[in-house]
Amino acid sequence: MATILAIETSCDETAAAIISDGCVIRANIVASQVELHAPYGGVFPELASRAHIESVSAVVSRALADADLDYAQLDAIAVTQGPGLVGSLLVGISFAKGLALATGLPLLGINHLEGHVYSQWLADDFREPAFPIIAMIVSGGHSELLLMLGHGSYRRLGGTIDDAAGEAFDKVGRTLGLPFPGGPAIEKAAQCGCADAYAFPRAKTDSVYDLSFSGLKTAVMRAVTQQPSARSQRRAEGQARLRDDVHIPDVAASFQEAATDSLVSAAHCAMRDYAASALFVSGGVSANQSLRDKLRARLELPVYTPPLFLCGDNAAMIGAAAHFRYLAGLRSRLDIEARARWMLAEDVYASE
Ligand code: KG4
Ligand code: ZN
């Protein structure tokens, strides 16, 4: 049984976890920076890397203490190598390299998106379905549709051509004056709204597997904010002014309906065309109950979602992904570099 210490610092969570056997969570610490970035309505990269520097050491120590383990009882150190904010990634990578050097443990650089896929393996009742599987990753930074052919083997079918799904939730949330991050706030507001109050568009893309949320975001802005002159003036102040007759729950529910419809439709086409045995949905937006319900109601095959506490960024999923690499005998060199952009579009194991 391999036990792996995993570190994740790709965006605004400083996280460390200890995973045994690819599926047992021995410790899972997430130090969120949400409050730090909330005043800016989005992640402020310089603040994020500084906050990672301040907390990474304590977060790793706490993970070891929670698991009641020391370095001698570990088999490897895994770290998110990309994609993400370079300054943030560098903090985790440098720390992990230092640990690997000091302890002699092997280092594994992991793709953050692959981590989101592997968050499924950490659910209590998870049983690995037969490959191929369709994996949809919907977060603040990514919206990807992948065909997973086996462990570490992916084909990219499509993804967003503009904003990520979570980014659209965050931007619409900001327009509506809701707290950051917008996703959970919109979901909450939508509970007392009417989903067909506004006829927001479902984007048409050239490929049925691609997604687009920027037109939807603009349509919401047009519908709820005041006339252009007042709007451009207010925009300069960072917040367009809402029309007086706007009922926020109705806007939230109608937006959520349109956004989730697009995701369901892309997933449906992929499942139909690739004879997949299951759909994996992960990333921050996969916490959305309306999306979960709609996927389960409209798709005939099983839909897997991670437990809620593993939908957002965490290191447990990085440890789960690392486990399968470790078993395959893969190790990273100590001079790996941060990869700001890194598509999960190839045989990741073979690309070493
Ligand atoms: O995976 P994640 O924590 O970070 C990234 O890798 O980006 O995803 C964060 C995103 C944010 O945009 C947030 O608004 C969205 O996930 N989100 C949600 C919900 N909870 C988080 N979107 C819709 N409904 C939710 N319940
Ligand atoms: Zn993520």
Short mmCIF file of C-alpha atoms in Angstrom, two decimals, residues 21-342:
data_model
loop_
_atom_site.label_atom_id
_atom_site.label_comp_id
_atom_site.label_asym_id
_atom_site.label_seq_id
_atom_site.Cartn_x
_atom_site.Cartn_y
_atom_site.Cartn_z
CA ASP A 21 -3.90 3.26 -1.79
CA GLY A 22 -5.26 6.00 -4.06
CA CYS A 23 -8.58 6.17 -2.26
CA VAL A 24 -8.11 6.41 1.52
CA ILE A 25 -7.92 9.98 2.85
CA ARG A 26 -5.60 9.97 5.88
CA ALA A 27 -5.52 13.79 6.07
CA ASN A 28 -6.98 16.58 3.97
CA ILE A 29 -6.14 20.19 4.85
CA VAL A 30 -7.38 23.11 2.76
CA ALA A 31 -6.46 26.68 3.73
CA SER A 32 -8.81 28.79 1.67
CA GLN A 33 -7.95 32.34 0.57
CA VAL A 34 -11.54 33.20 -0.34
CA GLU A 35 -11.77 36.02 2.19
CA LEU A 36 -8.48 37.50 0.98
CA HIS A 37 -9.70 37.75 -2.63
CA ALA A 38 -13.38 38.55 -1.99
CA PRO A 39 -12.90 42.35 -2.04
CA TYR A 40 -11.49 42.05 -5.60
CA GLY A 41 -14.33 39.83 -6.88
CA GLY A 42 -11.76 37.35 -8.21
CA VAL A 43 -8.35 35.84 -7.47
CA PHE A 44 -5.53 38.40 -7.16
CA PRO A 45 -2.42 36.45 -8.32
CA GLU A 46 0.27 38.29 -6.30
CA LEU A 47 -1.75 38.03 -3.11
CA ALA A 48 -2.36 34.35 -3.80
CA SER A 49 1.31 33.42 -4.10
CA ARG A 50 2.24 35.42 -1.02
CA ALA A 51 -0.49 33.69 1.00
CA HIS A 52 0.73 30.27 -0.24
CA ILE A 53 4.25 31.09 0.95
CA GLU A 54 2.91 32.05 4.37
CA SER A 55 0.87 28.89 4.91
CA VAL A 56 2.31 25.99 2.88
CA SER A 57 4.69 24.78 5.58
CA ALA A 58 2.03 24.83 8.32
CA VAL A 59 -0.54 23.15 6.07
CA VAL A 60 1.84 20.27 5.26
CA SER A 61 2.80 19.88 8.94
CA ARG A 62 -0.85 19.74 9.90
CA ALA A 63 -1.58 17.07 7.30
CA LEU A 64 1.23 14.89 8.72
CA ALA A 65 0.00 15.50 12.27
CA ASP A 66 -3.61 14.68 11.35
CA ALA A 67 -2.54 11.42 9.73
CA ASP A 68 -0.15 10.73 12.63
CA LEU A 69 2.63 9.96 10.16
CA ASP A 70 6.19 11.11 9.61
CA TYR A 71 8.19 11.33 6.39
CA ALA A 72 9.73 7.89 6.90
CA GLN A 73 6.26 6.37 6.54
CA LEU A 74 5.58 7.99 3.16
CA ASP A 75 6.29 6.54 -0.28
CA ALA A 76 6.20 9.66 -2.46
CA ILE A 77 5.55 13.38 -2.63
CA ALA A 78 3.10 14.65 -5.22
CA VAL A 79 2.57 18.24 -6.24
CA THR A 80 0.37 20.11 -8.71
CA GLN A 81 2.66 21.07 -11.60
CA GLY A 82 0.02 22.92 -13.65
CA PRO A 83 -2.12 24.33 -15.09
CA GLY A 84 -2.63 27.36 -12.87
CA LEU A 85 -1.12 30.65 -11.74
CA VAL A 86 2.65 30.38 -12.17
CA GLY A 87 3.50 32.29 -8.99
CA SER A 88 1.18 30.07 -6.99
CA LEU A 89 2.28 26.81 -8.60
CA LEU A 90 5.92 27.69 -7.93
CA VAL A 91 5.35 27.84 -4.19
CA GLY A 92 4.04 24.27 -3.99
CA ILE A 93 6.57 22.93 -6.50
CA SER A 94 9.56 24.48 -4.72
CA PHE A 95 8.34 23.23 -1.36
CA ALA A 96 7.76 19.71 -2.71
CA LYS A 97 11.17 19.64 -4.39
CA GLY A 98 12.81 20.67 -1.14
CA LEU A 99 10.99 17.91 0.73
CA ALA A 100 11.88 15.31 -1.90
CA LEU A 101 15.53 16.33 -1.73
CA ALA A 102 15.65 16.31 2.04
CA THR A 103 13.80 13.01 2.50
CA GLY A 104 14.96 11.11 -0.58
CA LEU A 105 11.32 10.39 -1.47
CA PRO A 106 10.34 10.32 -5.16
CA LEU A 107 8.58 13.39 -6.60
CA LEU A 108 5.48 13.26 -8.81
CA GLY A 109 4.34 16.36 -10.73
CA ILE A 110 0.59 16.11 -11.32
CA ASN A 111 -1.78 17.80 -13.74
CA HIS A 112 -4.43 19.70 -11.75
CA LEU A 113 -7.17 18.69 -14.20
CA GLU A 114 -6.23 15.04 -13.82
CA GLY A 115 -6.58 15.62 -10.08
CA HIS A 116 -10.17 16.80 -10.58
CA VAL A 117 -10.89 13.63 -12.59
CA TYR A 118 -9.43 11.47 -9.79
CA SER A 119 -11.50 13.16 -7.09
CA GLN A 120 -14.10 10.51 -8.00
CA TRP A 121 -11.86 7.75 -6.63
CA LEU A 122 -12.15 9.29 -3.17
CA ALA A 123 -15.93 8.90 -2.82
CA ASP A 124 -16.85 6.32 -0.16
CA ASP A 125 -18.94 4.17 -2.48
CA PHE A 126 -16.76 4.52 -5.60
CA ARG A 127 -16.39 1.50 -7.87
CA GLU A 128 -14.30 2.05 -10.97
CA PRO A 129 -16.55 1.75 -14.05
CA ALA A 130 -15.30 0.27 -17.32
CA PHE A 131 -13.38 2.60 -19.65
CA PRO A 132 -14.01 4.64 -21.75
CA ILE A 133 -15.50 7.25 -19.45
CA ILE A 134 -16.52 10.80 -20.32
CA ALA A 135 -14.99 13.28 -17.87
CA MET A 136 -16.36 16.79 -17.60
CA ILE A 137 -14.33 19.24 -15.52
CA VAL A 138 -16.20 22.44 -14.67
CA SER A 139 -14.42 24.91 -12.43
CA GLY A 140 -13.53 28.58 -12.15
CA GLY A 141 -10.61 28.23 -14.52
CA HIS A 142 -11.62 25.33 -16.76
CA SER A 143 -14.49 23.71 -18.61
CA GLU A 144 -13.23 20.60 -20.36
CA LEU A 145 -14.86 17.57 -21.92
CA LEU A 146 -12.57 14.55 -22.10
CA LEU A 147 -12.68 10.94 -23.16
CA MET A 148 -10.82 8.89 -20.56
CA LEU A 149 -9.56 5.70 -22.19
CA GLY A 150 -7.70 4.31 -19.18
CA HIS A 151 -5.58 5.48 -16.27
CA GLY A 152 -3.56 8.47 -17.48
CA SER A 153 -4.95 8.25 -21.01
CA TYR A 154 -7.19 11.04 -22.28
CA ARG A 155 -8.53 12.54 -25.47
CA ARG A 156 -9.81 16.09 -25.37
CA LEU A 157 -13.23 16.26 -27.03
CA GLY A 158 -13.89 19.93 -26.40
CA GLY A 159 -14.18 22.66 -23.85
CA THR A 160 -15.04 26.28 -23.46
CA ILE A 161 -14.10 28.62 -26.26
CA ASP A 162 -14.30 31.66 -23.94
CA ASP A 163 -15.22 31.81 -20.23
CA ALA A 164 -15.11 28.78 -17.93
CA ALA A 165 -18.46 27.76 -16.41
CA GLY A 166 -17.47 28.84 -12.89
CA GLU A 167 -16.10 32.11 -14.23
CA ALA A 168 -19.55 32.84 -15.73
CA PHE A 169 -21.18 32.10 -12.36
CA ASP A 170 -18.68 34.42 -10.69
CA LYS A 171 -19.17 37.25 -13.20
CA VAL A 172 -22.96 37.05 -13.13
CA GLY A 173 -22.81 36.91 -9.33
CA ARG A 174 -20.77 40.10 -9.33
CA THR A 175 -23.24 41.80 -11.69
CA LEU A 176 -26.05 40.85 -9.32
CA GLY A 177 -24.12 42.17 -6.32
CA LEU A 178 -23.85 38.71 -4.75
CA PRO A 179 -20.85 37.68 -2.63
CA PHE A 180 -17.75 36.04 -4.17
CA PRO A 181 -17.54 33.29 -5.31
CA GLY A 182 -20.71 33.64 -7.36
CA GLY A 183 -21.46 29.93 -7.88
CA PRO A 184 -22.80 29.02 -4.43
CA ALA A 185 -24.47 32.44 -4.06
CA ILE A 186 -26.31 32.05 -7.39
CA GLU A 187 -27.36 28.52 -6.52
CA LYS A 188 -28.79 29.78 -3.21
CA ALA A 189 -30.58 32.77 -4.77
CA ALA A 190 -31.97 30.54 -7.55
CA GLN A 191 -33.83 28.39 -5.02
CA CYS A 192 -36.52 31.04 -4.67
CA GLY A 193 -36.51 32.10 -8.32
CA CYS A 194 -38.30 31.07 -11.47
CA ALA A 195 -36.03 29.37 -14.05
CA ASP A 196 -38.10 30.50 -17.04
CA ALA A 197 -38.52 34.13 -16.00
CA TYR A 198 -35.83 35.15 -18.52
CA ALA A 199 -35.14 33.45 -21.87
CA PHE A 200 -31.34 33.53 -21.75
CA PRO A 201 -29.47 32.04 -24.74
CA ARG A 202 -27.90 28.58 -24.97
CA ALA A 203 -24.76 29.16 -27.03
CA LYS A 204 -24.32 27.32 -30.31
CA THR A 205 -20.72 26.31 -30.97
CA ASP A 206 -19.17 24.72 -34.09
CA SER A 207 -18.53 21.50 -32.23
CA VAL A 208 -21.24 19.92 -30.07
CA TYR A 209 -18.58 19.19 -27.45
CA ASP A 210 -17.53 22.82 -27.13
CA LEU A 211 -19.00 25.28 -24.66
CA SER A 212 -19.37 29.04 -24.55
CA PHE A 213 -20.56 31.19 -21.68
CA SER A 214 -19.55 34.68 -22.64
CA GLY A 215 -22.72 35.41 -24.68
CA LEU A 216 -24.88 34.18 -21.81
CA LYS A 217 -22.99 36.40 -19.36
CA THR A 218 -23.47 39.41 -21.64
CA ALA A 219 -27.17 38.63 -22.10
CA VAL A 220 -27.63 38.59 -18.33
CA MET A 221 -25.77 41.89 -17.98
CA ARG A 222 -27.92 43.50 -20.68
CA ALA A 223 -31.12 42.26 -19.10
CA VAL A 224 -30.40 43.42 -15.58
CA THR A 225 -28.30 46.57 -15.74
CA GLN A 226 -29.29 50.12 -16.55
CA GLN A 227 -29.04 51.89 -19.90
CA PRO A 228 -25.61 52.18 -21.62
CA SER A 229 -24.68 55.69 -20.47
CA ALA A 230 -25.32 55.02 -16.81
CA ARG A 231 -23.85 51.56 -17.18
CA SER A 232 -20.52 52.61 -18.66
CA GLN A 233 -20.19 55.23 -15.97
CA ARG A 234 -20.88 52.72 -13.21
CA ARG A 235 -18.66 50.11 -14.84
CA ALA A 236 -15.74 52.40 -14.28
CA GLU A 237 -16.62 52.20 -10.61
CA GLY A 238 -16.49 48.42 -10.87
CA GLN A 239 -20.20 47.67 -10.56
CA ALA A 240 -22.90 48.25 -13.17
CA ARG A 241 -26.11 49.48 -11.59
CA LEU A 242 -29.00 47.00 -11.48
CA ARG A 243 -32.37 48.01 -12.90
CA ASP A 244 -34.94 48.70 -10.20
CA ASP A 245 -37.36 46.03 -11.43
CA VAL A 246 -34.83 43.19 -11.31
CA HIS A 247 -35.81 40.20 -9.20
CA ILE A 248 -32.43 38.64 -8.37
CA PRO A 249 -33.70 35.09 -7.64
CA ASP A 250 -35.40 34.96 -11.07
CA VAL A 251 -32.23 36.10 -12.85
CA ALA A 252 -30.12 33.63 -10.86
CA ALA A 253 -32.50 30.74 -11.61
CA SER A 254 -32.79 31.59 -15.32
CA PHE A 255 -29.01 31.97 -15.69
CA GLN A 256 -28.35 28.73 -13.84
CA GLU A 257 -30.88 26.95 -16.05
CA ALA A 258 -29.19 28.18 -19.24
CA ALA A 259 -25.65 27.42 -18.02
CA THR A 260 -26.50 23.92 -16.82
CA ASP A 261 -28.48 23.16 -20.01
CA SER A 262 -25.34 23.81 -22.07
CA LEU A 263 -23.27 21.49 -19.88
CA VAL A 264 -25.87 18.73 -20.02
CA SER A 265 -26.17 19.01 -23.77
CA ALA A 266 -22.39 18.71 -24.38
CA ALA A 267 -22.16 15.76 -21.97
CA HIS A 268 -25.13 14.09 -23.64
CA CYS A 269 -23.53 14.32 -27.12
CA ALA A 270 -20.22 12.93 -25.86
CA MET A 271 -21.89 9.99 -24.07
CA ARG A 272 -23.94 9.18 -27.16
CA ASP A 273 -21.01 9.36 -29.60
CA TYR A 274 -18.35 7.52 -27.64
CA ALA A 275 -20.25 4.63 -26.05
CA ALA A 276 -18.94 5.62 -22.65
CA SER A 277 -19.97 3.62 -19.58
CA ALA A 278 -20.25 6.60 -17.24
CA LEU A 279 -19.95 10.36 -16.90
CA PHE A 280 -17.58 11.86 -14.35
CA VAL A 281 -18.35 15.47 -13.42
CA SER A 282 -15.91 17.32 -11.18
CA GLY A 283 -14.55 20.77 -10.31
CA GLY A 284 -16.16 23.56 -8.30
CA VAL A 285 -19.31 23.82 -10.43
CA SER A 286 -20.02 20.09 -9.96
CA ALA A 287 -21.18 21.04 -6.44
CA ASN A 288 -24.25 22.59 -8.08
CA GLN A 289 -27.26 20.45 -7.16
CA SER A 290 -29.33 21.64 -10.08
CA LEU A 291 -26.57 20.49 -12.48
CA ARG A 292 -26.32 17.13 -10.70
CA ASP A 293 -30.09 16.57 -10.80
CA LYS A 294 -30.38 17.58 -14.43
CA LEU A 295 -27.52 15.33 -15.57
CA ARG A 296 -29.01 12.38 -13.71
CA ALA A 297 -32.49 13.04 -15.10
CA ARG A 298 -31.41 13.51 -18.71
CA LEU A 299 -28.55 11.02 -19.17
CA GLU A 300 -29.23 7.32 -19.26
CA LEU A 301 -25.84 6.21 -17.96
CA PRO A 302 -24.45 6.58 -14.44
CA VAL A 303 -23.29 10.06 -13.44
CA TYR A 304 -20.46 10.19 -10.88
CA THR A 305 -19.88 13.29 -8.78
CA PRO A 306 -17.27 13.73 -6.02
CA PRO A 307 -18.33 14.34 -2.42
CA LEU A 308 -19.09 18.05 -1.98
CA PHE A 309 -15.93 18.75 0.02
CA LEU A 310 -13.80 17.51 -2.89
CA CYS A 311 -15.51 19.47 -5.70
CA GLY A 312 -13.34 22.55 -5.19
CA ASP A 313 -9.55 22.57 -5.22
CA ASN A 314 -7.90 20.21 -2.75
CA ALA A 315 -4.76 18.10 -2.47
CA ALA A 316 -6.54 14.78 -1.85
CA MET A 317 -7.44 14.56 -5.54
CA ILE A 318 -3.79 15.24 -6.46
CA GLY A 319 -2.75 12.35 -4.20
CA ALA A 320 -5.34 10.05 -5.83
CA ALA A 321 -4.10 10.89 -9.34
CA ALA A 322 -0.49 10.48 -8.18
CA HIS A 323 -1.20 7.00 -6.84
CA PHE A 324 -1.89 5.60 -10.31
CA ARG A 325 1.26 7.21 -11.70
CA TYR A 326 3.23 5.83 -8.80
CA LEU A 327 1.89 2.32 -9.51
CA ALA A 328 2.83 2.74 -13.18
CA GLY A 329 6.43 3.33 -12.04
CA LEU A 330 6.51 6.97 -13.09
CA ARG A 331 8.63 9.51 -11.25
CA SER A 332 9.30 13.18 -12.00
CA ARG A 333 12.71 14.77 -12.15
CA LEU A 334 13.69 17.24 -9.45
CA ASP A 335 13.98 20.03 -12.03
CA ILE A 336 10.31 20.05 -13.13
CA GLU A 337 8.91 23.47 -13.89
CA ALA A 338 5.49 25.04 -13.37
CA ARG A 339 3.23 24.65 -16.41
CA ALA A 340 0.78 27.57 -16.57
CA ARG A 341 -1.07 25.89 -19.44
CA TRP A 342 -1.28 22.14 -19.66
#
